[in-house]
Short mmCIF file of C-alpha atoms in Angstrom, two decimals:
data_model
loop_
_atom_site.label_atom_id
_atom_site.label_comp_id
_atom_site.label_asym_id
_atom_site.label_seq_id
_atom_site.Cartn_x
_atom_site.Cartn_y
_atom_site.Cartn_z
CA MET A 1 117.21 155.87 93.53
CA ASN A 2 120.57 156.49 92.51
CA LEU A 3 124.08 155.13 92.26
CA GLU A 4 124.49 155.35 96.02
CA SER A 5 121.19 153.07 96.57
CA ARG A 6 121.75 149.92 98.52
CA TYR A 7 119.69 146.90 97.68
CA THR A 8 119.09 143.18 98.58
CA ILE A 9 117.65 140.54 96.55
CA PRO A 10 114.76 138.44 98.35
CA SER A 11 115.44 134.97 99.16
CA THR A 12 112.29 134.44 97.18
CA VAL A 13 114.14 135.13 93.78
CA LEU A 14 115.93 132.40 91.96
CA LEU A 15 117.91 132.35 89.09
CA GLN A 16 117.72 129.64 86.47
CA CYS A 17 119.56 129.19 83.24
CA ILE A 18 117.22 127.43 80.83
CA ASP A 19 118.83 126.28 77.28
CA ASP A 20 120.39 130.02 76.55
CA GLU A 21 118.13 131.69 78.52
CA THR A 22 118.45 133.36 81.87
CA LEU A 23 115.11 133.72 83.87
CA LEU A 24 114.41 134.95 87.11
CA PHE A 25 111.77 133.22 89.17
CA ASN A 26 109.72 134.87 92.17
CA SER A 27 108.70 132.58 94.36
CA SER A 28 106.31 134.65 96.52
CA ASN A 29 104.10 135.49 93.36
CA GLU A 30 105.50 132.45 90.82
CA LEU A 31 106.06 134.84 88.29
CA PHE A 32 109.07 134.54 85.58
CA PHE A 33 111.14 137.27 84.19
CA ALA A 34 113.62 136.61 81.07
CA LEU A 35 116.79 138.35 81.23
CA ASN A 36 118.46 139.31 77.93
CA GLU A 37 122.03 138.71 77.80
CA MET A 38 123.17 142.35 79.42
CA GLY A 39 120.38 141.98 82.10
CA ALA A 40 121.71 138.49 82.72
CA VAL A 41 125.30 140.29 83.18
CA MET A 42 124.16 143.06 85.54
CA TRP A 43 122.39 140.56 87.60
CA GLU A 44 125.34 138.50 87.99
CA MET A 45 126.88 141.44 89.48
CA MET A 46 123.98 142.41 91.56
CA SER A 47 124.13 138.89 92.97
CA LYS A 48 127.78 139.67 94.26
CA SER A 49 127.31 143.34 95.14
CA HIS A 50 125.28 145.51 97.46
CA SER A 51 124.77 148.79 95.78
CA LEU A 52 124.42 150.30 92.42
CA GLN A 53 127.74 152.13 92.61
CA GLU A 54 129.68 148.72 92.90
CA ILE A 55 128.01 147.58 89.65
CA PHE A 56 128.70 150.86 88.06
CA ASP A 57 132.31 150.91 88.86
CA GLU A 58 132.68 147.41 87.70
CA MET A 59 130.80 147.85 84.35
CA VAL A 60 132.64 150.90 83.54
CA GLU A 61 136.05 149.06 83.39
CA LEU A 62 134.44 146.46 80.98
CA PHE A 63 132.57 148.39 78.56
CA GLU A 64 133.23 151.06 76.69
CA VAL A 65 130.17 153.19 77.04
CA ASP A 66 129.26 156.98 78.41
CA ASN A 67 129.09 157.31 82.10
CA SER A 68 125.64 158.80 82.36
CA VAL A 69 124.02 156.12 79.89
CA LEU A 70 125.52 153.62 81.72
CA SER A 71 124.59 155.19 85.04
CA ASN A 72 120.64 155.41 83.65
CA ASP A 73 120.61 152.19 82.26
CA ILE A 74 121.47 150.62 85.70
CA ILE A 75 119.24 152.74 87.73
CA ALA A 76 116.53 151.71 84.95
CA PHE A 77 117.04 148.04 85.42
CA ALA A 78 117.19 148.31 89.09
CA ASN A 79 113.88 150.06 89.32
CA THR A 80 112.38 147.54 87.01
CA LEU A 81 113.45 144.71 89.13
CA ALA A 82 112.58 146.52 92.10
CA GLU A 83 108.86 146.84 90.72
CA GLN A 84 108.81 143.62 90.31
CA GLY A 85 109.68 142.97 93.79
CA LEU A 86 112.80 141.06 92.69
CA LEU A 87 115.15 143.55 94.47
CA SER A 88 114.58 145.18 97.75
CA PHE A 89 116.14 148.96 98.21
CA GLU A 90 117.27 150.19 101.69
CA THR A 91 115.42 152.97 102.48
CA LYS A 92 117.43 156.17 104.31
CA VAL A 93 116.32 157.33 107.21
CA MET B 1 97.33 127.81 112.71
CA GLU B 2 94.42 125.68 113.57
CA ARG B 3 95.03 122.60 115.91
CA GLY B 4 93.81 119.25 115.63
CA LEU B 5 91.53 117.60 113.27
CA GLY B 6 88.55 117.35 114.86
CA SER B 7 86.38 114.58 116.27
CA THR B 8 85.23 111.86 113.49
CA VAL B 9 83.58 108.52 113.80
CA CYS B 10 85.82 105.50 113.23
CA LEU B 11 85.15 101.93 112.52
CA ALA B 12 87.31 99.00 113.35
CA ALA B 13 90.31 98.95 110.78
CA PRO B 14 89.78 95.79 108.63
CA LEU B 15 91.76 93.04 109.33
CA ASN B 16 92.51 91.75 105.96
CA ILE B 17 93.39 94.05 103.10
CA SER B 18 93.46 91.85 99.99
CA ALA B 19 96.48 90.58 98.98
CA SER B 20 95.74 89.58 95.65
CA LYS B 21 96.20 93.66 95.05
CA PRO B 22 99.48 95.00 92.93
CA SER B 23 101.83 95.57 95.53
CA MET B 24 104.57 97.34 93.64
CA ILE B 25 103.59 101.21 93.72
CA TYR B 26 106.16 104.17 92.59
CA GLY B 27 109.03 101.46 92.52
CA TYR B 28 108.17 100.45 96.24
CA HIS B 29 106.65 97.19 97.59
CA LEU B 30 103.63 97.82 99.70
CA ALA B 31 103.44 95.31 102.78
CA PHE B 32 100.10 95.53 104.19
CA SER B 33 100.29 94.11 108.06
CA ASN B 34 98.01 94.32 110.59
CA GLU B 35 100.64 95.38 112.97
CA LEU B 36 103.57 97.96 112.20
CA GLN B 37 106.76 96.20 113.00
CA ASP B 38 109.79 98.07 113.91
CA GLU B 39 112.30 96.52 111.09
CA HIS B 40 112.67 98.52 108.16
CA THR B 41 113.05 96.81 104.72
CA PRO B 42 114.58 98.75 102.04
CA ASN B 43 112.16 100.00 99.32
CA THR B 44 109.21 98.55 101.26
CA ILE B 45 106.47 100.60 102.94
CA LYS B 46 104.39 98.93 105.50
CA ILE B 47 100.83 99.78 105.80
CA SER B 48 98.84 98.96 108.54
CA PRO B 49 95.46 99.76 110.10
CA SER B 50 95.58 101.56 113.63
CA ASP B 51 92.71 101.90 115.91
CA PHE B 52 93.58 105.26 116.96
CA ILE B 53 95.68 107.79 115.18
CA ASP B 54 96.76 110.76 117.71
CA SER B 55 96.23 114.23 115.94
CA SER B 56 95.85 116.04 119.06
CA THR B 57 99.20 117.93 118.76
CA CYS B 58 99.08 118.47 115.13
CA PHE B 59 98.70 121.85 113.03
CA ASN B 60 96.68 121.68 110.17
CA ILE B 61 98.41 122.94 106.92
CA GLN B 62 95.97 122.77 104.17
CA VAL B 63 92.12 122.30 104.57
CA TYR B 64 90.70 122.04 101.17
CA GLN B 65 87.78 120.62 99.08
CA ASN B 66 89.57 118.25 97.21
CA ASN B 67 88.12 117.55 93.56
CA GLN B 68 86.69 114.38 94.98
CA GLU B 69 84.17 116.49 96.72
CA LYS B 70 85.44 115.73 100.21
CA ASN B 71 87.11 117.97 102.61
CA VAL B 72 90.60 116.80 103.04
CA THR B 73 93.05 117.99 105.74
CA LEU B 74 96.91 117.71 105.76
CA ALA B 75 98.60 118.54 108.89
CA THR B 76 101.79 117.98 110.78
CA ASP B 77 103.09 118.04 114.32
CA ARG B 78 105.30 121.09 114.04
CA VAL B 79 105.56 124.10 112.33
CA PHE B 80 105.28 124.07 108.99
CA ASP B 81 108.85 124.31 107.59
CA LYS B 82 111.33 121.77 105.76
CA PRO B 83 110.35 118.46 106.80
CA GLU B 84 112.45 116.50 109.47
CA ILE B 85 113.04 113.08 110.02
CA GLY B 86 110.57 111.91 112.47
CA GLN B 87 108.32 114.52 111.92
CA LYS B 88 104.57 113.14 111.97
CA TRP B 89 102.16 113.89 109.13
CA PHE B 90 98.61 113.42 108.90
CA PHE B 91 95.96 113.36 106.07
CA GLN B 92 92.32 113.20 106.73
CA VAL B 93 89.55 112.60 104.05
CA GLU B 94 86.26 113.77 105.93
CA ASP B 95 84.27 111.17 107.19
CA THR B 96 86.48 108.36 105.09
CA ILE B 97 89.78 107.58 106.25
CA GLU B 98 92.81 108.96 108.29
CA PHE B 99 96.36 108.12 107.48
CA MET B 100 99.40 109.18 109.73
CA TRP B 101 103.20 108.55 108.76
CA GLU B 102 106.54 109.69 109.92
CA THR B 103 109.14 111.55 107.38
CA GLN B 104 111.14 108.62 105.61
CA SER B 105 109.72 106.08 108.10
CA GLY B 106 108.74 103.31 105.66
CA LYS B 107 105.75 103.04 107.57
CA ILE B 108 102.04 104.21 106.96
CA SER B 109 99.07 103.56 109.30
CA TYR B 110 95.54 104.32 108.49
CA ARG B 111 92.12 104.20 110.20
CA PHE B 112 88.73 103.79 108.54
CA LEU B 113 86.05 106.17 109.21
CA ALA B 114 82.30 105.73 108.31
CA GLU B 115 82.54 105.94 104.64
CA ALA B 116 85.48 103.97 103.71
CA THR B 117 85.90 100.75 101.64
CA GLU B 118 88.89 98.88 100.70
CA ASP B 119 88.79 100.61 97.22
CA ILE B 120 88.11 103.93 98.64
CA PHE B 121 91.32 103.30 100.97
CA ARG B 122 93.50 102.10 98.06
CA PHE B 123 92.21 105.28 95.64
CA TRP B 124 93.64 107.86 98.28
CA LEU B 125 96.48 105.77 99.22
CA TYR B 126 97.40 105.41 95.45
CA HIS B 127 96.53 108.27 94.22
CA ILE B 128 97.22 111.14 96.99
CA VAL B 129 98.67 109.77 100.08
CA LEU B 130 101.72 107.87 98.42
CA PRO B 131 102.69 110.75 96.36
CA ILE B 132 102.61 113.11 99.29
CA TYR B 133 104.78 110.76 101.23
CA PHE B 134 107.16 110.61 98.45
CA SER B 135 107.30 114.13 97.86
CA ILE B 136 107.45 115.27 101.74
CA GLY B 137 110.38 112.58 102.00
CA GLU B 138 112.00 113.92 99.39
CA VAL B 139 112.27 110.69 97.49
CA TYR B 140 110.37 111.95 94.10
CA LYS B 141 109.57 114.96 92.40
CA PHE B 142 106.31 114.77 90.83
CA LEU B 143 104.86 116.26 87.56
CA HIS B 144 100.92 116.46 86.53
CA ALA B 145 101.39 114.02 83.59
CA GLY B 146 100.20 110.92 81.75
CA ALA B 147 102.99 108.56 80.75
CA VAL B 148 103.30 105.33 78.75
CA GLU B 149 106.28 103.47 77.20
CA ILE B 150 106.91 103.71 73.17
CA GLU B 151 109.42 100.86 72.77
CA ASP B 152 110.65 100.88 75.95
CA LYS B 153 111.21 104.83 76.03
CA SER B 154 109.24 106.78 78.77
CA VAL B 155 107.16 109.09 77.33
CA LEU B 156 105.20 111.88 79.07
CA PHE B 157 102.10 113.76 78.35
CA MET B 158 101.41 117.03 80.18
CA ALA B 159 98.14 119.35 79.48
CA PRO B 160 96.13 121.43 81.84
CA SER B 161 93.27 119.73 83.74
CA HIS B 162 90.80 118.56 80.90
CA GLY B 163 93.69 118.95 78.35
CA GLY B 164 93.49 115.72 77.13
CA LYS B 165 96.16 113.75 78.77
CA SER B 166 94.06 111.10 80.07
CA THR B 167 92.06 110.69 76.90
CA LEU B 168 95.65 109.98 74.95
CA THR B 169 97.08 108.06 77.76
CA ASP B 170 94.04 105.62 77.48
CA TYR B 171 94.46 105.62 73.44
CA PHE B 172 98.29 104.50 73.94
CA ILE B 173 97.15 101.58 76.53
CA GLN B 174 94.18 100.29 74.31
CA ARG B 175 97.09 99.75 71.78
CA GLY B 176 99.43 97.81 74.03
CA HIS B 177 101.82 100.43 75.38
CA PRO B 178 102.89 99.82 79.02
CA LEU B 179 101.25 102.50 81.35
CA ILE B 180 103.62 104.33 83.65
CA THR B 181 100.81 106.58 85.08
CA ASP B 182 97.64 108.17 84.04
CA ASP B 183 98.02 111.56 86.67
CA LYS B 184 100.85 111.81 89.02
CA MET B 185 104.38 111.27 87.41
CA ALA B 186 107.19 110.38 89.80
CA THR B 187 110.38 111.31 88.60
CA PHE B 188 113.93 111.60 90.16
CA GLU B 189 117.61 112.82 88.89
CA ARG B 190 120.54 110.54 89.09
CA GLU B 191 123.77 111.67 87.58
CA GLY B 192 122.25 114.04 85.51
CA VAL B 193 119.72 111.80 84.15
CA TYR B 194 115.97 112.18 84.88
CA TYR B 195 113.90 108.97 85.32
CA ALA B 196 110.23 108.29 85.42
CA VAL B 197 108.99 105.94 87.99
CA PRO B 198 105.73 103.53 87.34
CA ALA B 199 103.01 104.92 89.67
CA HIS B 200 100.23 102.36 89.94
CA PRO B 201 98.89 100.08 87.50
CA TYR B 202 95.18 101.70 87.31
CA HIS B 203 93.89 104.11 84.89
CA ARG B 204 91.07 106.32 85.32
CA PRO B 205 89.98 107.63 81.47
CA PHE B 206 86.96 109.21 83.11
CA ARG B 207 87.37 110.73 86.43
CA THR B 208 84.74 109.53 88.86
CA VAL B 209 84.95 110.67 92.24
CA GLU B 210 86.96 108.16 94.64
CA VAL B 211 87.28 105.64 91.85
CA LEU B 212 90.34 103.82 91.76
CA GLY B 213 90.09 103.08 88.07
CA HIS B 214 90.48 100.33 85.74
CA LEU B 215 93.46 97.75 86.23
CA CYS B 216 95.58 97.87 83.58
CA GLU B 217 96.73 94.74 82.10
CA ASN B 218 100.04 95.78 80.72
CA PRO B 219 101.51 98.29 83.49
CA SER B 220 105.13 99.43 83.21
CA THR B 221 107.50 97.61 85.49
CA GLN B 222 110.79 99.49 84.57
CA ILE B 223 112.35 102.62 85.45
CA HIS B 224 113.72 104.47 82.29
CA PRO B 225 115.17 107.90 81.27
CA ILE B 226 112.42 110.33 80.38
CA HIS B 227 113.01 110.26 76.66
CA ALA B 228 110.47 113.07 75.74
CA ILE B 229 107.83 115.41 77.11
CA TYR B 230 104.67 116.33 75.00
CA ILE B 231 102.92 119.50 76.17
CA LEU B 232 99.21 119.01 74.59
CA GLU B 233 97.98 121.99 72.60
CA LYS B 234 93.94 121.65 72.15
CA SER B 235 93.17 123.06 68.42
CA ALA B 236 90.44 122.86 66.06
CA PRO B 237 89.13 120.04 64.97
CA ASP B 238 90.44 120.40 61.66
CA ALA B 239 93.71 122.09 62.37
CA GLN B 240 96.92 120.68 61.07
CA ILE B 241 98.87 118.25 63.82
CA THR B 242 102.17 120.19 64.39
CA ILE B 243 104.96 119.67 66.68
CA ARG B 244 107.32 122.53 67.89
CA THR B 245 110.37 122.18 70.27
CA LEU B 246 110.08 124.24 73.36
CA LYS B 247 113.16 126.38 74.48
CA GLY B 248 114.21 128.58 77.45
CA ILE B 249 111.35 130.13 79.51
CA GLU B 250 108.52 129.05 77.62
CA LYS B 251 109.82 125.42 78.32
CA PHE B 252 110.25 126.07 82.09
CA SER B 253 107.12 127.82 82.44
CA ARG B 254 105.37 124.84 80.53
CA LEU B 255 106.69 122.28 82.80
CA HIS B 256 106.30 124.42 85.82
CA GLU B 257 102.35 124.64 85.07
CA GLY B 258 102.44 120.77 85.06
CA GLY B 259 104.16 120.97 88.55
CA GLU B 260 102.65 118.51 91.09
CA MET B 261 103.01 118.19 95.10
CA ASN B 262 105.03 121.48 94.83
CA PHE B 263 104.82 122.14 98.79
CA SER B 264 106.10 125.89 99.47
CA PHE B 265 108.96 124.46 101.85
CA PHE B 266 110.55 122.85 98.49
CA THR B 267 109.84 125.51 96.33
CA PRO B 268 113.40 126.37 95.65
CA GLN B 269 114.54 122.79 95.10
CA TYR B 270 111.55 122.17 93.00
CA VAL B 271 112.48 125.11 90.65
CA SER B 272 115.68 124.01 90.42
CA TYR B 273 114.88 120.47 89.48
CA LEU B 274 112.40 121.56 86.70
CA ALA B 275 115.23 123.58 85.56
CA GLY B 276 117.56 120.30 85.58
CA LEU B 277 114.82 118.68 83.78
CA ALA B 278 113.99 121.25 81.28
CA ASN B 279 118.05 121.46 80.17
CA ARG B 280 118.22 117.91 80.01
CA VAL B 281 114.99 116.33 78.65
CA ASN B 282 113.61 117.13 75.25
CA VAL B 283 110.34 118.93 75.43
CA PHE B 284 107.86 119.75 72.72
CA ALA B 285 104.39 121.38 72.08
CA ILE B 286 101.91 119.51 70.29
CA THR B 287 98.79 120.70 68.79
CA VAL B 288 95.95 118.09 69.42
CA PRO B 289 92.75 118.61 67.24
CA HIS B 290 89.62 118.60 69.45
CA ASP B 291 88.28 115.42 67.39
CA LEU B 292 88.44 111.92 69.16
CA GLU B 293 88.29 110.49 65.67
CA ARG B 294 91.57 112.02 65.09
CA LEU B 295 93.64 110.66 68.03
CA LYS B 296 94.90 107.88 65.46
CA GLU B 297 96.74 110.63 63.59
CA VAL B 298 98.07 112.00 66.78
CA TYR B 299 99.09 108.80 68.04
CA THR B 300 101.05 107.93 65.02
CA VAL B 301 102.62 111.56 64.90
CA ILE B 302 103.88 111.38 68.43
CA THR B 303 105.03 107.52 67.85
CA ASN B 304 107.01 108.61 64.85
CA HIS B 305 108.46 111.88 66.30
CA THR B 306 109.56 110.05 69.50
CA LEU B 307 111.01 107.14 67.91
CA GLN B 308 113.24 109.50 65.71
CA LEU B 309 114.54 111.31 68.82
CA GLN B 310 118.12 110.48 69.64
CA GLY B 311 118.60 108.84 73.30
#
């Protein structure tokens, strides 16, 4: 996986805000995942984009952070989501 | 999917279901009639016997052994997806009874099988079929909860099976609090407010197979906003009784655990509904000592706590 990776969000994944917490619910396995504040920001961007590069480009404008750190954080976050079935990455043939 | 419900032995449907039994169930009048009539009366469901229920074109959705020790089948006449108006639904309890209705039709027909009696018929109708009917018809969303009124406020008790909901609900009823429900809590949302709908006036503090329960002398007859939900947590017999406010994912998770009639085709709507409920209604966890002698303390704590809440 790298910033050029493209993804989709499965239709079984639902976002809900309860009090001041953001959670993702995967209806395919009925598991919940809480997102912290930064996770919620990234998910919001992911829901409107289709590639990690688009998210990187948007975040680098908003946050003062080293590009490599940001890139690694985005990829790590996306990896975690994919492992839990919350993101589905396209496989390049 | 397996087609058809299989062959069954049937008896002639009874001509006269007793009219003396309560007729207001889940906010609707139940009109027991020997014939299904075409006209539709608002807030009324017509319940009629049928000598023959055509199950030949149905697909089985779910076949399972209910906790009433009977095999039950829910089936429909088309691919199992979001319900459509006019879609036929069949519910069969092995050797006992069959029900059939169309989504939001306002009519339910039934056919007695070998082991049916009037009380068994009412058990399945009140406890199971009507909640399914209302869920599929998107009239109500259900929670697995007991509920009573505390000074005109609707208060719900939720817990896993054998978690003490019925015992606590029964304790409140014995002290004169109107019964809203002892098992399936019908709810709906209107303009951001979540309401509790009285179910039926029967209470089963001790769960006996296919028994309708005791007729409660003081059932709730009013629809009130849900004032508070208490999630019961069993604790040691000598433990202190504590109440803590639930927040965020824990609150949602506990409500979701108590979901009822959550059909797969409604999951996104049901999850969204629960989230709205979680954001609007006070939800608390209360430790309940595993000692019947201390129910009075639990009762007092809940009553005082509820009455101090705003709203």
